């Protein structure tokens, strides 16, 4: 139905940068919103940033000013530029898409996640 392919995770030193990408494919009629969540061991999954097809964005307070979310509607792709990374940013980052498929209403889909590790 909907598949999400994430890339860009890795190991980076504190203060460094990474750029995550998430491409959605499948029987997609349209996408209403795309978002990045993250989950660290022993912690709840939290919203990092979200963007609607109209370009509205939302950020977690902990990343505002450091992370930037952007999207390419034509490619069904969302990006997360992460700057000034901190050890507390270490987590599995998961792509989330609110998509419309044939004969359905908008549904949330999740990617497998990509590991981001910030450490010296």
PDB file of C-alpha atoms in Angstrom, residues 13-95:
ATOM      1  CA  UNK A  13      29.971  14.105  16.828  1.00  0.00           C
ATOM      2  CA  UNK A  14      28.220  16.673  19.005  1.00  0.00           C
ATOM      3  CA  UNK A  15      27.746  19.878  17.057  1.00  0.00           C
ATOM      4  CA  UNK A  16      27.664  18.042  13.765  1.00  0.00           C
ATOM      5  CA  UNK A  17      24.923  17.782  11.173  1.00  0.00           C
ATOM      6  CA  UNK A  18      22.908  15.112   9.409  1.00  0.00           C
ATOM      7  CA  UNK A  19      20.209  15.217   6.766  1.00  0.00           C
ATOM      8  CA  UNK A  20      17.486  12.576   6.837  1.00  0.00           C
ATOM      9  CA  UNK A  21      15.322  11.701   3.860  1.00  0.00           C
ATOM     10  CA  UNK A  22      12.081   9.754   3.629  1.00  0.00           C
ATOM     11  CA  UNK A  23      10.517   8.801   0.317  1.00  0.00           C
ATOM     12  CA  UNK A  24       6.981   7.458   0.181  1.00  0.00           C
ATOM     13  CA  UNK A  25       5.815   5.116  -2.558  1.00  0.00           C
ATOM     14  CA  UNK A  26       2.868   2.877  -3.351  1.00  0.00           C
ATOM     15  CA  UNK A  27      -0.743   3.389  -4.311  1.00  0.00           C
ATOM     16  CA  UNK A  28      -0.822   6.927  -2.998  1.00  0.00           C
ATOM     17  CA  UNK A  29      -3.519   9.274  -4.125  1.00  0.00           C
ATOM     18  CA  UNK A  30      -2.158  12.169  -2.118  1.00  0.00           C
ATOM     19  CA  UNK A  31      -0.288  12.963   1.072  1.00  0.00           C
ATOM     20  CA  UNK A  32      -1.700  15.329   3.641  1.00  0.00           C
ATOM     21  CA  UNK A  33       1.283  15.487   5.985  1.00  0.00           C
ATOM     22  CA  UNK A  34       4.688  13.978   6.657  1.00  0.00           C
ATOM     23  CA  UNK A  35       6.589  13.945   9.906  1.00  0.00           C
ATOM     24  CA  UNK A  36       9.651  12.729  11.752  1.00  0.00           C
ATOM     25  CA  UNK A  37       9.387  11.038  15.124  1.00  0.00           C
ATOM     26  CA  UNK A  38      12.157   9.683  17.295  1.00  0.00           C
ATOM     27  CA  UNK A  39      12.406   7.094  20.020  1.00  0.00           C
ATOM     28  CA  UNK A  40      15.293   6.498  22.389  1.00  0.00           C
ATOM     29  CA  UNK A  41      15.632   3.372  24.551  1.00  0.00           C
ATOM     30  CA  UNK A  42      13.338   3.571  27.555  1.00  0.00           C
ATOM     31  CA  UNK A  43      11.592   6.673  26.290  1.00  0.00           C
ATOM     32  CA  UNK A  44       8.315   7.322  24.557  1.00  0.00           C
ATOM     33  CA  UNK A  45       8.162   8.078  20.878  1.00  0.00           C
ATOM     34  CA  UNK A  46       7.993  11.816  20.343  1.00  0.00           C
ATOM     35  CA  UNK A  47       7.200  14.093  17.452  1.00  0.00           C
ATOM     36  CA  UNK A  48      10.287  15.892  16.198  1.00  0.00           C
ATOM     37  CA  UNK A  49       8.884  17.847  13.267  1.00  0.00           C
ATOM     38  CA  UNK A  50       5.944  17.748  10.893  1.00  0.00           C
ATOM     39  CA  UNK A  51       4.974  19.407   7.649  1.00  0.00           C
ATOM     40  CA  UNK A  52       1.704  19.520   5.745  1.00  0.00           C
ATOM     41  CA  UNK A  53       1.288  19.464   1.992  1.00  0.00           C
ATOM     42  CA  UNK A  54       0.543  23.166   2.245  1.00  0.00           C
ATOM     43  CA  UNK A  55       3.892  23.858   3.876  1.00  0.00           C
ATOM     44  CA  UNK A  56       2.863  24.411   7.494  1.00  0.00           C
ATOM     45  CA  UNK A  57       5.469  23.137   9.955  1.00  0.00           C
ATOM     46  CA  UNK A  58       5.632  22.171  13.606  1.00  0.00           C
ATOM     47  CA  UNK A  59       8.677  21.401  15.755  1.00  0.00           C
ATOM     48  CA  UNK A  60       9.372  19.979  19.157  1.00  0.00           C
ATOM     49  CA  UNK A  61      10.693  22.644  21.504  1.00  0.00           C
ATOM     50  CA  UNK A  62      13.887  20.657  21.986  1.00  0.00           C
ATOM     51  CA  UNK A  63      14.849  20.896  18.309  1.00  0.00           C
ATOM     52  CA  UNK A  64      13.403  24.228  17.259  1.00  0.00           C
ATOM     53  CA  UNK A  65      16.112  26.426  15.814  1.00  0.00           C
ATOM     54  CA  UNK A  66      18.386  23.449  15.139  1.00  0.00           C
ATOM     55  CA  UNK A  67      16.286  21.197  12.891  1.00  0.00           C
ATOM     56  CA  UNK A  68      14.470  22.108   9.689  1.00  0.00           C
ATOM     57  CA  UNK A  69      11.826  19.987   8.003  1.00  0.00           C
ATOM     58  CA  UNK A  70      11.029  20.370   4.326  1.00  0.00           C
ATOM     59  CA  UNK A  71       9.097  18.451   1.719  1.00  0.00           C
ATOM     60  CA  UNK A  72       8.923  17.815  -1.987  1.00  0.00           C
ATOM     61  CA  UNK A  73       5.306  17.139  -2.874  1.00  0.00           C
ATOM     62  CA  UNK A  74       6.143  16.011  -6.404  1.00  0.00           C
ATOM     63  CA  UNK A  75       8.520  13.346  -5.075  1.00  0.00           C
ATOM     64  CA  UNK A  76       6.481  12.422  -1.980  1.00  0.00           C
ATOM     65  CA  UNK A  77       9.630  13.005   0.019  1.00  0.00           C
ATOM     66  CA  UNK A  78      10.318  14.696   3.335  1.00  0.00           C
ATOM     67  CA  UNK A  79      13.683  15.851   4.655  1.00  0.00           C
ATOM     68  CA  UNK A  80      14.997  16.682   8.091  1.00  0.00           C
ATOM     69  CA  UNK A  81      18.093  18.835   8.283  1.00  0.00           C
ATOM     70  CA  UNK A  82      19.619  18.402  11.729  1.00  0.00           C
ATOM     71  CA  UNK A  83      22.249  20.891  12.840  1.00  0.00           C
ATOM     72  CA  UNK A  84      24.051  21.442  16.143  1.00  0.00           C
ATOM     73  CA  UNK A  85      23.341  17.875  17.137  1.00  0.00           C
ATOM     74  CA  UNK A  86      23.490  16.942  20.802  1.00  0.00           C
ATOM     75  CA  UNK A  87      23.938  13.568  22.510  1.00  0.00           C
ATOM     76  CA  UNK A  88      20.318  13.745  23.633  1.00  0.00           C
ATOM     77  CA  UNK A  89      19.300  13.695  19.966  1.00  0.00           C
ATOM     78  CA  UNK A  90      20.471  10.088  19.800  1.00  0.00           C
ATOM     79  CA  UNK A  91      17.501   7.926  18.847  1.00  0.00           C
ATOM     80  CA  UNK A  92      15.852   5.937  16.123  1.00  0.00           C
ATOM     81  CA  UNK A  93      14.207   8.430  13.816  1.00  0.00           C
ATOM     82  CA  UNK A  94      11.019   7.260  12.145  1.00  0.00           C
ATOM     83  CA  UNK A  95       9.231   8.728   9.188  1.00  0.00           C
TER      84      UNK A  95
END
